[in-house]
Amino acid sequence: GESVGLHLPTLSVQEGDNSIINCAYSNSASDYFIWYKQESGKGPQFIIDIRSNMDKRQGQRVTVLLNKTVKHLSLQIAATQPGDSAVYFCAEGYTGFQKLVFGTGTRLLVSP
Amino acid sequence: NAGVMQNPRHLVRRRGQEARLRCSPMKGHSHVYWYRQLPEEGLKFMVYLQKENIIDESGMPKERFSAEFPKEGPSILRIQQVVRGDSAAYFCASSPTFGQGSTEAFFGQGTRLTVV
């Protein structure tokens, strides 16, 4: 299932599916972007980041895509697992000043 | 290497009281950031500090809120004369000196402030 962006606050998928979470960022001067995972009652946990001079970066089961033309960021999670259930936030920042601006978040629900 | 430590985890204050939230950054980290999170919302930047210096407090309310990061000891976020609207989760993050590699900021588990 694919999120249509932050207008859809909850994304429900089946275990094993691939998940795509989208984010529109606001500042064209932002030069790095981070995805965080936040489980209930916990602090944000770093997942993956990407610099503005890249358009794709891969981690373990996760891929971040950056489209600077339309100021859009996405997080792809392969073979989604129940442990991936959480709220996912994108955040943007700019060099020399790590004041992150967070998006409003997408809740991912993974059914076994 | 312990992570970012925040205490207390939960804090209940009556209206008009003071709240003090503490944050010990990760070892070797000299930058501290405070964020506030309302239920079902994203984190909002409040203040960015280095040791003995406030670098950016553009996200701090003009009144009742203050922050410090002394030469010794944890960073403190202080809220005077709390009101119900101050109820939120307050997160602290720390990072190493910028430019020395990762842009990653590590977050603590947060302090959940409830004003009754």
Short mmCIF file of C-alpha atoms in Angstrom, two decimals:
data_model
loop_
_atom_site.label_atom_id
_atom_site.label_comp_id
_atom_site.label_asym_id
_atom_site.label_seq_id
_atom_site.Cartn_x
_atom_site.Cartn_y
_atom_site.Cartn_z
CA GLY A 1 0.00 0.00 0.00
CA GLU A 2 1.26 3.48 -0.80
CA SER A 3 0.70 6.53 1.26
CA VAL A 4 -0.66 9.51 -0.63
CA GLY A 5 1.28 11.79 1.64
CA LEU A 6 0.69 13.47 4.91
CA HIS A 7 -3.03 13.86 4.17
CA LEU A 8 -3.29 10.15 5.04
CA PRO A 9 -2.06 9.89 8.60
CA THR A 10 -2.29 6.08 8.83
CA LEU A 11 -0.88 3.45 6.51
CA SER A 12 -2.02 -0.14 7.07
CA VAL A 13 -0.13 -2.98 5.44
CA GLN A 14 0.20 -6.74 5.74
CA GLU A 15 3.36 -8.33 7.05
CA GLY A 16 5.72 -8.95 4.17
CA ASP A 17 4.38 -6.13 2.02
CA ASN A 18 6.53 -3.20 0.98
CA SER A 19 5.57 0.13 2.54
CA ILE A 20 6.04 3.60 1.12
CA ILE A 21 5.71 6.65 3.32
CA ASN A 22 5.77 10.09 1.71
CA CYS A 23 6.70 13.51 2.94
CA ALA A 24 6.61 16.98 1.41
CA TYR A 25 9.24 19.32 2.81
CA SER A 26 9.05 23.07 2.87
CA ASN A 27 12.48 24.67 2.62
CA SER A 28 14.29 24.50 -0.70
CA ALA A 29 17.48 25.49 1.17
CA SER A 30 17.40 22.32 3.28
CA ASP A 31 20.39 20.21 2.47
CA TYR A 32 19.81 17.09 4.47
CA PHE A 33 16.82 15.02 5.38
CA ILE A 34 16.26 12.38 8.02
CA TRP A 35 13.62 9.76 8.64
CA TYR A 36 12.80 8.92 12.24
CA LYS A 37 10.74 6.12 13.73
CA GLN A 38 8.88 6.79 16.93
CA GLU A 39 7.26 4.03 18.94
CA SER A 40 4.65 4.79 21.54
CA GLY A 41 6.15 6.40 24.63
CA LYS A 42 9.64 6.60 23.18
CA GLY A 43 11.89 9.16 21.58
CA PRO A 44 12.47 9.37 17.82
CA GLN A 45 14.90 6.78 16.54
CA PHE A 46 17.12 7.57 13.55
CA ILE A 47 16.44 5.37 10.52
CA ILE A 48 18.26 6.87 7.57
CA ASP A 49 19.36 10.23 6.22
CA ILE A 50 20.15 11.68 2.83
CA ARG A 51 22.00 14.74 1.62
CA SER A 52 20.53 17.07 -0.96
CA ASN A 53 23.24 16.13 -3.47
CA MET A 54 21.83 12.60 -3.61
CA ASP A 55 18.50 11.30 -4.87
CA LYS A 56 18.58 7.83 -3.37
CA ARG A 57 20.15 6.11 -0.42
CA GLN A 58 19.71 2.55 0.79
CA GLY A 59 19.99 1.01 4.19
CA GLN A 60 19.01 -2.31 5.63
CA ARG A 61 15.46 -2.91 4.31
CA VAL A 62 14.95 0.83 3.89
CA THR A 63 15.42 3.18 0.97
CA VAL A 64 15.02 6.94 0.96
CA LEU A 65 14.25 8.79 -2.24
CA LEU A 66 14.63 12.54 -2.63
CA ASN A 67 13.02 14.61 -5.38
CA LYS A 68 14.21 18.17 -5.01
CA THR A 69 12.21 19.40 -7.98
CA VAL A 70 8.95 18.86 -6.17
CA LYS A 71 10.40 18.91 -2.63
CA HIS A 72 9.32 15.38 -1.93
CA LEU A 73 10.87 12.68 0.20
CA SER A 74 9.83 9.06 0.56
CA LEU A 75 10.77 6.15 2.78
CA GLN A 76 10.41 2.65 1.41
CA ILE A 77 10.44 -0.28 3.82
CA ALA A 78 10.88 -3.69 2.26
CA ALA A 79 9.22 -6.80 3.68
CA THR A 80 7.47 -4.84 6.41
CA GLN A 81 7.35 -6.56 9.80
CA PRO A 82 5.06 -6.07 12.80
CA GLY A 83 8.00 -4.50 14.63
CA ASP A 84 7.97 -1.72 12.04
CA SER A 85 4.64 -0.47 13.39
CA ALA A 86 5.27 3.06 14.63
CA VAL A 87 4.88 6.69 13.62
CA TYR A 88 7.39 7.80 11.01
CA PHE A 89 8.55 11.39 10.73
CA CYS A 90 10.60 13.09 8.08
CA ALA A 91 12.79 15.99 9.17
CA GLU A 92 14.76 18.56 7.20
CA GLY A 93 17.81 20.55 8.16
CA TYR A 94 20.54 22.70 6.67
CA THR A 95 24.32 22.74 6.93
CA GLY A 96 25.91 24.39 9.91
CA PHE A 97 22.74 24.56 11.87
CA GLN A 98 21.09 21.42 13.06
CA LYS A 99 17.66 22.80 13.82
CA LEU A 100 15.47 20.10 12.42
CA VAL A 101 12.00 20.82 11.08
CA PHE A 102 9.76 17.82 11.47
CA GLY A 103 6.81 16.82 9.35
CA THR A 104 3.55 15.80 11.00
CA GLY A 105 4.14 12.07 10.75
CA THR A 106 2.53 8.93 9.33
CA ARG A 107 1.39 6.04 11.47
CA LEU A 108 2.34 2.65 10.01
CA LEU A 109 0.27 -0.33 11.14
CA VAL A 110 1.54 -3.77 10.15
CA SER A 111 -0.83 -6.71 10.46
CA PRO A 112 0.59 -10.22 10.89
CA ASN B 1 28.28 4.62 25.83
CA ALA B 2 24.97 5.59 27.33
CA GLY B 3 22.46 7.35 25.13
CA VAL B 4 20.89 10.72 25.75
CA MET B 5 19.48 10.61 29.27
CA GLN B 6 16.45 12.62 30.27
CA ASN B 7 14.86 12.86 33.66
CA PRO B 8 12.36 12.66 34.98
CA ARG B 9 10.47 10.51 32.48
CA HIS B 10 7.15 11.73 33.81
CA LEU B 11 6.48 14.96 35.65
CA VAL B 12 3.21 16.20 37.06
CA ARG B 13 2.88 19.81 38.09
CA ARG B 14 -0.01 21.95 39.28
CA ARG B 15 -0.77 25.16 37.45
CA GLY B 16 1.56 27.91 38.60
CA GLN B 17 4.39 25.61 39.68
CA GLU B 18 7.79 25.34 38.07
CA ALA B 19 8.96 22.43 35.94
CA ARG B 20 12.64 21.52 35.51
CA LEU B 21 13.57 19.03 32.85
CA ARG B 22 17.09 17.62 32.65
CA CYS B 23 19.07 16.28 29.74
CA SER B 24 22.50 14.67 29.78
CA PRO B 25 23.87 14.40 26.23
CA MET B 26 25.76 11.44 24.91
CA LYS B 27 29.42 11.30 25.88
CA GLY B 28 31.47 13.50 23.63
CA HIS B 29 28.49 15.47 22.35
CA SER B 30 28.64 19.22 22.81
CA HIS B 31 25.41 20.23 21.09
CA VAL B 32 22.01 19.94 22.75
CA TYR B 33 18.58 20.58 21.27
CA TRP B 34 15.20 20.69 22.95
CA TYR B 35 11.99 19.86 21.12
CA ARG B 36 8.36 19.78 22.20
CA GLN B 37 5.78 17.30 20.97
CA LEU B 38 2.06 17.61 21.44
CA PRO B 39 -0.06 14.42 21.13
CA GLU B 40 -0.40 13.21 17.56
CA GLU B 41 1.89 15.95 16.26
CA GLY B 42 5.45 16.25 15.04
CA LEU B 43 8.29 17.60 17.11
CA LYS B 44 8.75 21.36 17.22
CA PHE B 45 12.17 22.88 17.74
CA MET B 46 12.58 25.00 20.84
CA VAL B 47 16.23 25.78 21.52
CA TYR B 48 19.76 24.82 20.49
CA LEU B 49 22.60 25.11 22.97
CA GLN B 50 26.29 24.48 23.22
CA LYS B 51 28.18 24.52 26.48
CA GLU B 52 27.45 27.83 28.22
CA ASN B 53 25.92 29.28 25.06
CA ILE B 54 22.44 29.56 23.63
CA ILE B 55 22.87 29.35 19.87
CA ASP B 56 19.26 29.57 18.74
CA GLU B 57 16.18 30.00 20.90
CA SER B 58 13.82 30.98 18.12
CA GLY B 59 11.40 28.22 19.05
CA MET B 60 11.12 29.14 22.71
CA PRO B 61 8.06 30.99 23.98
CA LYS B 62 9.05 34.50 24.98
CA GLU B 63 7.88 34.15 28.54
CA ARG B 64 8.22 31.53 31.27
CA PHE B 65 10.59 29.26 29.33
CA SER B 66 14.36 29.23 29.68
CA ALA B 67 17.17 26.81 28.93
CA GLU B 68 20.77 26.43 29.93
CA PHE B 69 23.68 24.08 29.29
CA PRO B 70 26.30 24.80 31.93
CA LYS B 71 29.95 23.93 31.72
CA GLU B 72 29.36 21.10 34.16
CA GLY B 73 26.19 19.09 34.46
CA PRO B 74 23.12 18.48 32.35
CA SER B 75 21.16 20.85 30.20
CA ILE B 76 18.08 22.20 31.94
CA LEU B 77 14.79 23.30 30.40
CA ARG B 78 12.89 25.37 32.90
CA ILE B 79 9.23 26.28 32.67
CA GLN B 80 7.96 28.75 35.22
CA GLN B 81 4.32 29.15 36.25
CA VAL B 82 3.19 26.22 34.17
CA VAL B 83 -0.20 26.24 32.47
CA ARG B 84 -2.22 23.36 31.08
CA GLY B 85 -1.09 24.19 27.56
CA ASP B 86 2.47 23.31 28.57
CA SER B 87 1.46 19.65 28.88
CA ALA B 88 3.48 17.83 26.25
CA ALA B 89 6.42 15.52 25.73
CA TYR B 90 9.75 17.34 25.78
CA PHE B 91 12.60 15.69 23.96
CA CYS B 92 16.26 16.44 24.10
CA ALA B 93 18.70 15.50 21.37
CA SER B 94 22.47 15.73 21.21
CA SER B 95 25.02 15.63 18.44
CA PRO B 96 28.78 15.82 18.15
CA THR B 97 30.47 18.93 16.89
CA PHE B 98 28.98 19.59 13.49
CA GLY B 99 31.27 18.77 10.63
CA GLN B 100 32.81 15.75 12.28
CA GLY B 101 30.84 13.24 10.25
CA SER B 102 27.23 12.32 10.72
CA THR B 103 24.40 14.78 10.82
CA GLU B 104 22.57 12.38 13.07
CA ALA B 105 21.13 13.76 16.26
CA PHE B 106 20.29 11.22 18.96
CA PHE B 107 17.13 11.70 20.94
CA GLY B 108 16.41 10.86 24.53
CA GLN B 109 13.26 9.09 25.70
CA GLY B 110 11.60 12.36 26.62
CA THR B 111 9.94 13.88 29.65
CA ARG B 112 6.19 13.81 29.66
CA LEU B 113 4.91 16.86 31.48
CA THR B 114 1.35 16.90 32.70
CA VAL B 115 -0.05 20.08 34.19
CA VAL B 116 -3.09 19.58 36.38
#
